[in-house]
Amino acid sequence: MFATYSQGIAGKVERMLTIRPEQPADREQVFQVNQQAFGQPDEARLVEALHRSPAFIPELSLVAVEYERVVGHILFSGVALRAETTLFEALALAPMAVLPARQRGGIGSALVARGLAEARHLGHSVFIVVGHPDYYPRFGFVRGEPFGIRPPFEVSPGAFMVLELQPNALSGMRGEVEYPPEFAEL
Ligand SMILES: CC(C)(COP(=O)(O)OP(=O)(O)OC[C@H]1O[C@@H](n2cnc3c(N)ncnc32)[C@H](O)[C@@H]1OP(=O)(O)O)[C@@H](O)C(=O)NCCC(=O)NCCS
């Protein structure tokens, strides 16, 4: 359940990064990481609220830890895709955050890779994300609209993306994403 990476920083200093499931004792640090990364408390409060949601999957709330300090966090929550009378299950990647001073060093990518591997292990195969169109395609995310999958709110062009971890997992899926109600507060 643990993944430890040795990171070369500027080719000189080696830092040890561990990715593991979040523990209750991490929650204050997880709040701080989200607040500092986003520059506002909204996403941190969303994470707090999701901890109490039925959509929360403890194995898929992961922290990146360096020298016992939480420097990054990622959360995948259960969502539904609603198409007329049919509901499809998927996971939403949201939010993810890395402390500003530690960004652009590969921690975010390590969290996504580990989270997707864990989710696949748990049997999940379809993911959605609303985020930077330049960032998520490197993990295999593609635009969601051509699949007939759409977010329940306006997003900037290319920001709504989907990923299938098994061939054809998206085939036949369509509909509007229903987020857990906690997201409505964001
Ligand atoms: C997005 C975030 C989690 C990425 O974490 P990270 O550790 O910096 O990511 P990595 O080091 O693995 O990857 C860095 C890449 O992310 C890209 N990236 C980071 N922030 C970005 C942004 N705001 N817009 C577009 N690309 C961004 C960089 O271009 C960089 O790409 P490069 O390696 O080709 O230069 C981090 O930048 C962060 O916490 N940002 C603030 C909160 C946020 O926006 N969360 C995501 C919401 S969708």
PDB file of N, CA and C in Angstrom, residues 1 20-24 27 30 46-63 73-80 89-95 111 114-128 178 180 182-183:
ATOM      1  N   MET A   1       0.826  -1.211   0.000  1.00  0.00           N
ATOM      2  CA  MET A   1       0.000   0.000   0.000  1.00  0.00           C
ATOM      3  C   MET A   1       0.858   1.258   0.000  1.00  0.00           C
ATOM      4  N   ARG A  20       0.799   7.283   0.325  1.00  0.00           N
ATOM      5  CA  ARG A  20       0.044   6.308   1.121  1.00  0.00           C
ATOM      6  C   ARG A  20      -1.364   6.842   1.353  1.00  0.00           C
ATOM      7  N   PRO A  21      -2.301   5.965   1.766  1.00  0.00           N
ATOM      8  CA  PRO A  21      -3.650   6.448   2.081  1.00  0.00           C
ATOM      9  C   PRO A  21      -3.599   7.442   3.240  1.00  0.00           C
ATOM     10  N   GLU A  22      -4.443   8.438   3.157  1.00  0.00           N
ATOM     11  CA  GLU A  22      -4.550   9.427   4.225  1.00  0.00           C
ATOM     12  C   GLU A  22      -5.051   8.754   5.505  1.00  0.00           C
ATOM     13  N   GLN A  23      -4.483   9.155   6.622  1.00  0.00           N
ATOM     14  CA  GLN A  23      -4.938   8.677   7.937  1.00  0.00           C
ATOM     15  C   GLN A  23      -5.650   9.835   8.650  1.00  0.00           C
ATOM     16  N   PRO A  24      -6.527   9.528   9.629  1.00  0.00           N
ATOM     17  CA  PRO A  24      -7.203  10.627  10.341  1.00  0.00           C
ATOM     18  C   PRO A  24      -6.217  11.662  10.892  1.00  0.00           C
ATOM     19  N   ARG A  27      -5.322  14.812   8.687  1.00  0.00           N
ATOM     20  CA  ARG A  27      -6.364  15.682   8.113  1.00  0.00           C
ATOM     21  C   ARG A  27      -6.041  17.171   8.215  1.00  0.00           C
ATOM     22  N   VAL A  30      -3.639  17.883   5.520  1.00  0.00           N
ATOM     23  CA  VAL A  30      -4.318  17.803   4.216  1.00  0.00           C
ATOM     24  C   VAL A  30      -5.097  19.101   3.968  1.00  0.00           C
ATOM     25  N   LEU A  46     -14.071  21.449   1.065  1.00  0.00           N
ATOM     26  CA  LEU A  46     -14.720  20.374   0.301  1.00  0.00           C
ATOM     27  C   LEU A  46     -14.167  19.014   0.731  1.00  0.00           C
ATOM     28  N   VAL A  47     -12.851  18.924   0.854  1.00  0.00           N
ATOM     29  CA  VAL A  47     -12.237  17.660   1.275  1.00  0.00           C
ATOM     30  C   VAL A  47     -12.746  17.275   2.664  1.00  0.00           C
ATOM     31  N   GLU A  48     -12.815  18.244   3.556  1.00  0.00           N
ATOM     32  CA  GLU A  48     -13.335  17.973   4.912  1.00  0.00           C
ATOM     33  C   GLU A  48     -14.749  17.414   4.834  1.00  0.00           C
ATOM     34  N   ALA A  49     -15.587  18.042   4.008  1.00  0.00           N
ATOM     35  CA  ALA A  49     -16.980  17.594   3.897  1.00  0.00           C
ATOM     36  C   ALA A  49     -17.051  16.203   3.268  1.00  0.00           C
ATOM     37  N   LEU A  50     -16.200  15.957   2.275  1.00  0.00           N
ATOM     38  CA  LEU A  50     -16.235  14.653   1.599  1.00  0.00           C
ATOM     39  C   LEU A  50     -15.808  13.517   2.526  1.00  0.00           C
ATOM     40  N   HIS A  51     -14.984  13.820   3.518  1.00  0.00           N
ATOM     41  CA  HIS A  51     -14.608  12.791   4.486  1.00  0.00           C
ATOM     42  C   HIS A  51     -15.847  12.155   5.132  1.00  0.00           C
ATOM     43  N   ARG A  52     -16.930  12.927   5.199  1.00  0.00           N
ATOM     44  CA  ARG A  52     -18.147  12.436   5.868  1.00  0.00           C
ATOM     45  C   ARG A  52     -19.184  11.940   4.869  1.00  0.00           C
ATOM     46  N   SER A  53     -18.808  11.925   3.574  1.00  0.00           N
ATOM     47  CA  SER A  53     -19.778  11.581   2.527  1.00  0.00           C
ATOM     48  C   SER A  53     -19.760  10.091   2.220  1.00  0.00           C
ATOM     49  N   PRO A  54     -20.909   9.521   1.826  1.00  0.00           N
ATOM     50  CA  PRO A  54     -20.917   8.118   1.365  1.00  0.00           C
ATOM     51  C   PRO A  54     -20.072   7.928   0.113  1.00  0.00           C
ATOM     52  N   ALA A  55     -19.792   9.026  -0.602  1.00  0.00           N
ATOM     53  CA  ALA A  55     -18.980   8.930  -1.825  1.00  0.00           C
ATOM     54  C   ALA A  55     -17.486   8.813  -1.515  1.00  0.00           C
ATOM     55  N   PHE A  56     -17.125   9.014  -0.236  1.00  0.00           N
ATOM     56  CA  PHE A  56     -15.706   8.987   0.149  1.00  0.00           C
ATOM     57  C   PHE A  56     -15.180   7.545   0.132  1.00  0.00           C
ATOM     58  N   ILE A  57     -14.027   7.363  -0.498  1.00  0.00           N
ATOM     59  CA  ILE A  57     -13.387   6.040  -0.573  1.00  0.00           C
ATOM     60  C   ILE A  57     -12.035   6.168   0.125  1.00  0.00           C
ATOM     61  N   PRO A  58     -11.914   5.683   1.363  1.00  0.00           N
ATOM     62  CA  PRO A  58     -10.693   5.943   2.150  1.00  0.00           C
ATOM     63  C   PRO A  58      -9.416   5.532   1.425  1.00  0.00           C
ATOM     64  N   GLU A  59      -9.481   4.435   0.679  1.00  0.00           N
ATOM     65  CA  GLU A  59      -8.268   3.957  -0.025  1.00  0.00           C
ATOM     66  C   GLU A  59      -7.840   4.900  -1.135  1.00  0.00           C
ATOM     67  N   LEU A  60      -8.760   5.797  -1.539  1.00  0.00           N
ATOM     68  CA  LEU A  60      -8.460   6.679  -2.665  1.00  0.00           C
ATOM     69  C   LEU A  60      -8.350   8.143  -2.248  1.00  0.00           C
ATOM     70  N   SER A  61      -8.065   8.357  -0.966  1.00  0.00           N
ATOM     71  CA  SER A  61      -7.634   9.668  -0.489  1.00  0.00           C
ATOM     72  C   SER A  61      -6.177   9.477  -0.113  1.00  0.00           C
ATOM     73  N   LEU A  62      -5.285   9.926  -0.987  1.00  0.00           N
ATOM     74  CA  LEU A  62      -3.857   9.617  -0.836  1.00  0.00           C
ATOM     75  C   LEU A  62      -3.076  10.872  -0.482  1.00  0.00           C
ATOM     76  N   VAL A  63      -2.065  10.666   0.335  1.00  0.00           N
ATOM     77  CA  VAL A  63      -1.162  11.772   0.662  1.00  0.00           C
ATOM     78  C   VAL A  63       0.239  11.453   0.157  1.00  0.00           C
ATOM     79  N   HIS A  73      -1.780  15.949  -1.845  1.00  0.00           N
ATOM     80  CA  HIS A  73      -2.988  15.166  -1.552  1.00  0.00           C
ATOM     81  C   HIS A  73      -3.795  15.003  -2.830  1.00  0.00           C
ATOM     82  N   ILE A  74      -4.426  13.851  -2.973  1.00  0.00           N
ATOM     83  CA  ILE A  74      -5.338  13.615  -4.099  1.00  0.00           C
ATOM     84  C   ILE A  74      -6.531  12.819  -3.590  1.00  0.00           C
ATOM     85  N   LEU A  75      -7.689  13.120  -4.166  1.00  0.00           N
ATOM     86  CA  LEU A  75      -8.914  12.450  -3.744  1.00  0.00           C
ATOM     87  C   LEU A  75      -9.718  12.019  -4.966  1.00  0.00           C
ATOM     88  N   PHE A  76     -10.171  10.779  -4.927  1.00  0.00           N
ATOM     89  CA  PHE A  76     -11.108  10.269  -5.939  1.00  0.00           C
ATOM     90  C   PHE A  76     -12.407   9.933  -5.204  1.00  0.00           C
ATOM     91  N   SER A  77     -13.537  10.437  -5.716  1.00  0.00           N
ATOM     92  CA  SER A  77     -14.830  10.162  -5.080  1.00  0.00           C
ATOM     93  C   SER A  77     -15.781   9.541  -6.091  1.00  0.00           C
ATOM     94  N   GLY A  78     -16.738   8.791  -5.568  1.00  0.00           N
ATOM     95  CA  GLY A  78     -17.736   8.176  -6.436  1.00  0.00           C
ATOM     96  C   GLY A  78     -18.686   9.217  -7.010  1.00  0.00           C
ATOM     97  N   VAL A  79     -18.963   9.115  -8.320  1.00  0.00           N
ATOM     98  CA  VAL A  79     -19.967   9.960  -8.972  1.00  0.00           C
ATOM     99  C   VAL A  79     -20.845   9.057  -9.831  1.00  0.00           C
ATOM    100  N   ALA A  80     -21.973   9.603 -10.258  1.00  0.00           N
ATOM    101  CA  ALA A  80     -22.847   8.874 -11.176  1.00  0.00           C
ATOM    102  C   ALA A  80     -22.928   9.634 -12.491  1.00  0.00           C
ATOM    103  N   GLU A  89     -21.664   4.235 -13.049  1.00  0.00           N
ATOM    104  CA  GLU A  89     -20.756   4.632 -11.965  1.00  0.00           C
ATOM    105  C   GLU A  89     -19.412   5.066 -12.523  1.00  0.00           C
ATOM    106  N   ALA A  90     -18.829   6.064 -11.879  1.00  0.00           N
ATOM    107  CA  ALA A  90     -17.485   6.518 -12.259  1.00  0.00           C
ATOM    108  C   ALA A  90     -16.836   7.126 -11.022  1.00  0.00           C
ATOM    109  N   LEU A  91     -15.580   7.495 -11.154  1.00  0.00           N
ATOM    110  CA  LEU A  91     -14.883   8.198 -10.076  1.00  0.00           C
ATOM    111  C   LEU A  91     -14.473   9.571 -10.582  1.00  0.00           C
ATOM    112  N   ALA A  92     -14.601  10.562  -9.710  1.00  0.00           N
ATOM    113  CA  ALA A  92     -14.117  11.907 -10.037  1.00  0.00           C
ATOM    114  C   ALA A  92     -12.798  12.147  -9.328  1.00  0.00           C
ATOM    115  N   LEU A  93     -11.818  12.624 -10.082  1.00  0.00           N
ATOM    116  CA  LEU A  93     -10.548  13.042  -9.487  1.00  0.00           C
ATOM    117  C   LEU A  93     -10.721  14.503  -9.089  1.00  0.00           C
ATOM    118  N   ALA A  94     -10.830  14.762  -7.793  1.00  0.00           N
ATOM    119  CA  ALA A  94     -10.994  16.143  -7.332  1.00  0.00           C
ATOM    120  C   ALA A  94     -11.047  16.184  -5.811  1.00  0.00           C
ATOM    121  N   PRO A  95     -10.374  17.103  -5.203  1.00  0.00           N
ATOM    122  CA  PRO A  95      -9.332  17.917  -5.816  1.00  0.00           C
ATOM    123  C   PRO A  95      -7.973  17.241  -5.684  1.00  0.00           C
ATOM    124  N   LEU A 111       1.098  11.213  -7.486  1.00  0.00           N
ATOM    125  CA  LEU A 111      -0.199  11.010  -6.829  1.00  0.00           C
ATOM    126  C   LEU A 111      -1.238  10.488  -7.822  1.00  0.00           C
ATOM    127  N   ARG A 114      -0.359   6.795  -8.771  1.00  0.00           N
ATOM    128  CA  ARG A 114      -0.653   5.888  -7.659  1.00  0.00           C
ATOM    129  C   ARG A 114      -2.168   5.745  -7.441  1.00  0.00           C
ATOM    130  N   GLY A 115      -2.875   6.876  -7.528  1.00  0.00           N
ATOM    131  CA  GLY A 115      -4.325   6.849  -7.326  1.00  0.00           C
ATOM    132  C   GLY A 115      -5.022   6.007  -8.386  1.00  0.00           C
ATOM    133  N   LEU A 116      -4.607   6.172  -9.632  1.00  0.00           N
ATOM    134  CA  LEU A 116      -5.236   5.394 -10.707  1.00  0.00           C
ATOM    135  C   LEU A 116      -4.920   3.902 -10.538  1.00  0.00           C
ATOM    136  N   ALA A 117      -3.699   3.600 -10.128  1.00  0.00           N
ATOM    137  CA  ALA A 117      -3.337   2.188  -9.939  1.00  0.00           C
ATOM    138  C   ALA A 117      -4.170   1.575  -8.810  1.00  0.00           C
ATOM    139  N   GLU A 118      -4.314   2.324  -7.718  1.00  0.00           N
ATOM    140  CA  GLU A 118      -5.114   1.844  -6.574  1.00  0.00           C
ATOM    141  C   GLU A 118      -6.567   1.657  -6.992  1.00  0.00           C
ATOM    142  N   ALA A 119      -7.096   2.643  -7.740  1.00  0.00           N
ATOM    143  CA  ALA A 119      -8.502   2.584  -8.163  1.00  0.00           C
ATOM    144  C   ALA A 119      -8.730   1.395  -9.085  1.00  0.00           C
ATOM    145  N   ARG A 120      -7.783   1.174  -9.977  1.00  0.00           N
ATOM    146  CA  ARG A 120      -7.905   0.017 -10.870  1.00  0.00           C
ATOM    147  C   ARG A 120      -7.925  -1.271 -10.055  1.00  0.00           C
ATOM    148  N   HIS A 121      -7.044  -1.332  -9.060  1.00  0.00           N
ATOM    149  CA  HIS A 121      -6.973  -2.500  -8.179  1.00  0.00           C
ATOM    150  C   HIS A 121      -8.320  -2.737  -7.473  1.00  0.00           C
ATOM    151  N   LEU A 122      -9.027  -1.644  -7.168  1.00  0.00           N
ATOM    152  CA  LEU A 122     -10.322  -1.763  -6.493  1.00  0.00           C
ATOM    153  C   LEU A 122     -11.455  -2.040  -7.489  1.00  0.00           C
ATOM    154  N   GLY A 123     -11.110  -2.095  -8.787  1.00  0.00           N
ATOM    155  CA  GLY A 123     -12.113  -2.467  -9.789  1.00  0.00           C
ATOM    156  C   GLY A 123     -12.749  -1.307 -10.527  1.00  0.00           C
ATOM    157  N   HIS A 124     -12.223  -0.090 -10.322  1.00  0.00           N
ATOM    158  CA  HIS A 124     -12.797   1.069 -11.023  1.00  0.00           C
ATOM    159  C   HIS A 124     -12.134   1.226 -12.383  1.00  0.00           C
ATOM    160  N   SER A 125     -12.932   1.635 -13.371  1.00  0.00           N
ATOM    161  CA  SER A 125     -12.344   1.735 -14.713  1.00  0.00           C
ATOM    162  C   SER A 125     -12.677   3.036 -15.444  1.00  0.00           C
ATOM    163  N   VAL A 126     -13.593   3.842 -14.919  1.00  0.00           N
ATOM    164  CA  VAL A 126     -13.950   5.091 -15.601  1.00  0.00           C
ATOM    165  C   VAL A 126     -13.770   6.274 -14.650  1.00  0.00           C
ATOM    166  N   PHE A 127     -13.110   7.313 -15.148  1.00  0.00           N
ATOM    167  CA  PHE A 127     -12.742   8.468 -14.325  1.00  0.00           C
ATOM    168  C   PHE A 127     -13.116   9.746 -15.055  1.00  0.00           C
ATOM    169  N   ILE A 128     -13.462  10.751 -14.282  1.00  0.00           N
ATOM    170  CA  ILE A 128     -13.669  12.075 -14.870  1.00  0.00           C
ATOM    171  C   ILE A 128     -12.834  13.086 -14.089  1.00  0.00           C
ATOM    172  N   GLU A 178     -23.304  13.420 -12.007  1.00  0.00           N
ATOM    173  CA  GLU A 178     -23.927  13.824 -10.729  1.00  0.00           C
ATOM    174  C   GLU A 178     -22.869  13.734  -9.651  1.00  0.00           C
ATOM    175  N   PRO A 180     -21.338  14.244  -5.791  1.00  0.00           N
ATOM    176  CA  PRO A 180     -21.880  14.243  -4.433  1.00  0.00           C
ATOM    177  C   PRO A 180     -22.298  15.674  -4.068  1.00  0.00           C
ATOM    178  N   GLU A 182     -21.822  17.571  -1.731  1.00  0.00           N
ATOM    179  CA  GLU A 182     -20.804  18.429  -1.112  1.00  0.00           C
ATOM    180  C   GLU A 182     -20.162  19.355  -2.143  1.00  0.00           C
ATOM    181  N   PHE A 183     -20.098  18.914  -3.413  1.00  0.00           N
ATOM    182  CA  PHE A 183     -19.452  19.735  -4.448  1.00  0.00           C
ATOM    183  C   PHE A 183     -20.257  21.000  -4.743  1.00  0.00           C
TER     184      PHE A 183
END
